[in-house]
Coordinates of C-alpha atoms in Angstrom, one line a residue:
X67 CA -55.7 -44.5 6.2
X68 CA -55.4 -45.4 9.8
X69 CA -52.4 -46.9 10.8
X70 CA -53.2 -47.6 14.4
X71 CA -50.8 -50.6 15.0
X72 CA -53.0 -53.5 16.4
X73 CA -51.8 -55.1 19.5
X74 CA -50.1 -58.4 17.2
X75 CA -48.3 -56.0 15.9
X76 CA -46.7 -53.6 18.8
X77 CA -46.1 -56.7 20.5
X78 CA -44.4 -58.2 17.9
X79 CA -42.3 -55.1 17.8
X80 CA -41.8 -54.8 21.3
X81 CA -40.3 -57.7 21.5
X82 CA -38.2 -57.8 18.5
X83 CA -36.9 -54.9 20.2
X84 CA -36.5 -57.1 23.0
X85 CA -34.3 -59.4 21.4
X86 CA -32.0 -57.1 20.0
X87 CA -31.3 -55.7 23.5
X88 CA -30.8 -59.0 24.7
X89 CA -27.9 -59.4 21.9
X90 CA -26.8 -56.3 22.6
X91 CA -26.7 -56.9 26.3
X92 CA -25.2 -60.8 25.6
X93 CA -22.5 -59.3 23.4
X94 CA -21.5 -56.9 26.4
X95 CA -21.5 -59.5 28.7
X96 CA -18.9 -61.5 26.8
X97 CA -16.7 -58.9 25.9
X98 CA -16.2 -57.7 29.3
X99 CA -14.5 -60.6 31.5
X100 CA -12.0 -60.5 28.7
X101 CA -11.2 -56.4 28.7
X102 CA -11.1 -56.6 32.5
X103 CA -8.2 -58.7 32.4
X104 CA -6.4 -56.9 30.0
X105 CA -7.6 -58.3 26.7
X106 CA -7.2 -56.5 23.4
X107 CA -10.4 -55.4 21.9
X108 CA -12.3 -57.2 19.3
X109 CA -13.1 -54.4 16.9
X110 CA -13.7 -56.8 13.9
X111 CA -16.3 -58.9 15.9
X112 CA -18.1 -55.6 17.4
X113 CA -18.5 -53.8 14.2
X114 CA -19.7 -56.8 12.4
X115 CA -22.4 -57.0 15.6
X116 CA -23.2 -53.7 15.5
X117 CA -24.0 -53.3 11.9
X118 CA -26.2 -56.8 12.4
X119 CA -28.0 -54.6 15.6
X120 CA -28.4 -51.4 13.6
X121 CA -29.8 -53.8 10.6
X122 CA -31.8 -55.6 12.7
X123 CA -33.0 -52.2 15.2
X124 CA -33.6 -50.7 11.3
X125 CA -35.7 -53.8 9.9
X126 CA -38.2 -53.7 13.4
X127 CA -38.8 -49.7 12.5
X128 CA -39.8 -50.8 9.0
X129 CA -42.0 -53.7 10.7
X130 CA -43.6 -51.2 12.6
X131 CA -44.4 -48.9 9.7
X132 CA -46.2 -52.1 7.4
X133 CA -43.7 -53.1 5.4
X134 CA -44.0 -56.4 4.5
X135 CA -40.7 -57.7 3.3
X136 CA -40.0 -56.8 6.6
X137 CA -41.9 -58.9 8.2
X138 CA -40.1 -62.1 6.0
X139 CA -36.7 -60.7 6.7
X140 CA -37.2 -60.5 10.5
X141 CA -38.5 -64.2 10.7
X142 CA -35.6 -65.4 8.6
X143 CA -32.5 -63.7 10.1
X144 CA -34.1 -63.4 13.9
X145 CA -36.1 -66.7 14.4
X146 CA -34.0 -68.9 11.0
X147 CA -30.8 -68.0 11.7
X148 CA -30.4 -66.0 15.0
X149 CA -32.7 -68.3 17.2
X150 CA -31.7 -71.6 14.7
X151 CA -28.2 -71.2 16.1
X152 CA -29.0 -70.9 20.0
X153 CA -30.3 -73.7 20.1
X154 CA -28.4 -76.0 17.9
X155 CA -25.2 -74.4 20.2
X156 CA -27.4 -75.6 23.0
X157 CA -27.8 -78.7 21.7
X158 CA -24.4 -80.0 20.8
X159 CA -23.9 -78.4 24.5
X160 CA -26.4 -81.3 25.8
X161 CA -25.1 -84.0 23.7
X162 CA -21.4 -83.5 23.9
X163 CA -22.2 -83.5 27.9
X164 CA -21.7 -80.8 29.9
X165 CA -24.9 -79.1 29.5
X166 CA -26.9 -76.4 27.3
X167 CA -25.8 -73.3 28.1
X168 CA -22.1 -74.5 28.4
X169 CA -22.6 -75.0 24.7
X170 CA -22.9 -71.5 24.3
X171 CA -20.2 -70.9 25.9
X172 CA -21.1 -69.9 29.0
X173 CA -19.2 -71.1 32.2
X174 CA -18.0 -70.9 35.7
X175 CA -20.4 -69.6 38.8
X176 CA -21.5 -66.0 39.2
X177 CA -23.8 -63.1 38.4
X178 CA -22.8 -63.2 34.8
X179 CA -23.3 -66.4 34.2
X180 CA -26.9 -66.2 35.7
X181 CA -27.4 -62.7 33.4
X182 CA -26.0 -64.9 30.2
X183 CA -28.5 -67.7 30.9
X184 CA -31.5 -65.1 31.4
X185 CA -30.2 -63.2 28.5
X186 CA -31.1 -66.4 26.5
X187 CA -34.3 -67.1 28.1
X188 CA -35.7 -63.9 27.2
X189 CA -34.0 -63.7 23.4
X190 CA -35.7 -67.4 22.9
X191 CA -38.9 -66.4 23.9
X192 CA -39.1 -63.2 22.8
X193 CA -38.4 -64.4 18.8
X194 CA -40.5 -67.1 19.4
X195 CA -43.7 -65.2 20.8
X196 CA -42.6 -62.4 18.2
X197 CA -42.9 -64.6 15.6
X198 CA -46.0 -65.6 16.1
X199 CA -47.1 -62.4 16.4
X200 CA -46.0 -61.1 13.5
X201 CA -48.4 -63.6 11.5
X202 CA -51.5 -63.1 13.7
X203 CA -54.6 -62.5 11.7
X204 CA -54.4 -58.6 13.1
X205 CA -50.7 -58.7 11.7
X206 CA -52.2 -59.9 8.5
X207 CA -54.7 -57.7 8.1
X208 CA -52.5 -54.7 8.7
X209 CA -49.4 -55.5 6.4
X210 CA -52.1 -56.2 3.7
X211 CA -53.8 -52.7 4.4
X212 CA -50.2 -50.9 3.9
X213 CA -50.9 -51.7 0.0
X214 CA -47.4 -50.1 -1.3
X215 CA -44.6 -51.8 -0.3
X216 CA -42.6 -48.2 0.0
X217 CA -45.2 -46.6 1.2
X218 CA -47.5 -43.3 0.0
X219 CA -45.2 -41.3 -2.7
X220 CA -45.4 -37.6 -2.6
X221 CA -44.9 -36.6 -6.4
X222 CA -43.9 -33.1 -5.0
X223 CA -41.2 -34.4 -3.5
X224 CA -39.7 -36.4 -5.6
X225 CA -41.5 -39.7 -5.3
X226 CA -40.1 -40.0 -2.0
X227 CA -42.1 -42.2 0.4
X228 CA -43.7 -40.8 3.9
X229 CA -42.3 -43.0 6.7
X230 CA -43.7 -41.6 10.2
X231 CA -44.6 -38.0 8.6
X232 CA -41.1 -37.1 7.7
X233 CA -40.1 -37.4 3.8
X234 CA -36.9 -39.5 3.5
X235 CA -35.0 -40.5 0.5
X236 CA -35.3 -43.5 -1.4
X237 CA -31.6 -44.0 -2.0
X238 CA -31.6 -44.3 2.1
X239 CA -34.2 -47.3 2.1
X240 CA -32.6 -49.0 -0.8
X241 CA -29.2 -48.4 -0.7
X242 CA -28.8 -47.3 -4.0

């Protein structure tokens, strides 16, 4: 089978790419101002992000390879919940008064306040223009053409499915 990825599709992926960078770079940005001046480091906070990156870095690989639960999962944590709470922080930010972005919490005059905002920018319209991407027809077409949800099984191997040409384990994509 051909699995050239159709343009919906490596676009979609580019830019859920682009929107875990964008976290990624966010995250860094808020960290730093505070371990400048001497602050302890939030362990607990960064390990709960980076497991959320490596998840979400993990679930745009699977994207990319046809899986279709993928596809859901991406939408619902990315665009439902990720994007759903940017803008309802930027909302209450508008309503209470002193503006969107101070609703996410960003403040005061400078280069990282300017990187913060286009941080935001570029997550917002990256999920958004990803997510429409990701249900193109093209996209359609393609997660329907995958036909196993785990992908070809290699009976000499174990059942194990082929993701990219290289025989992984089961247990590794399912967790169990």
């Amino acid at each position: 089978m051909d699995r050239t990825l159709p343009s919906p599709v490596r676009w979609s992926t580019f830019l859920w790419a682009s929107a875990i960078a964008a976290g990624i770079i966010e995250t860094s940005l808020a960290v730093a101002p505070g371990l400048a001046e001497g602050a302890a480091v939030p362990w607990l906070a960064l390990s709960v992000r980076g497991l959320l990156y490596t998840f979400s870095a993990l679930l745009v690989v699977w994207f990319a390879r046809g899986r279709r639960w993928s596809r859901v999962t991406l939408v619902v944590l990315m665009t439902g919940v990720g994007l759903a709470s940017v803008l309802a922080s930027m909302g209450l930010g508008v309503l209470s008064g002193p503006g969107a972005f101070a609703g996410l919490g960003y403040e005061g005059p400078g280069a990282t306040l300017v990187l913060r905002i286009v941080h935001t920018v570029v997550y917002v319209a990256a999920v958004v223009v990803a997510t429409v991407m990701a249900f193109l027809p093209a996209s359609g077409r393609y997660f329907a053409a995958t036909g196993v949800e785990d992908g070809p099984s290699h009976p000499e191997d174990g059942g194990r499915p082929d993701v990219g040409g290289a025989v992984i384990d089961r247990a590794l994509l399912t967790g169990g």
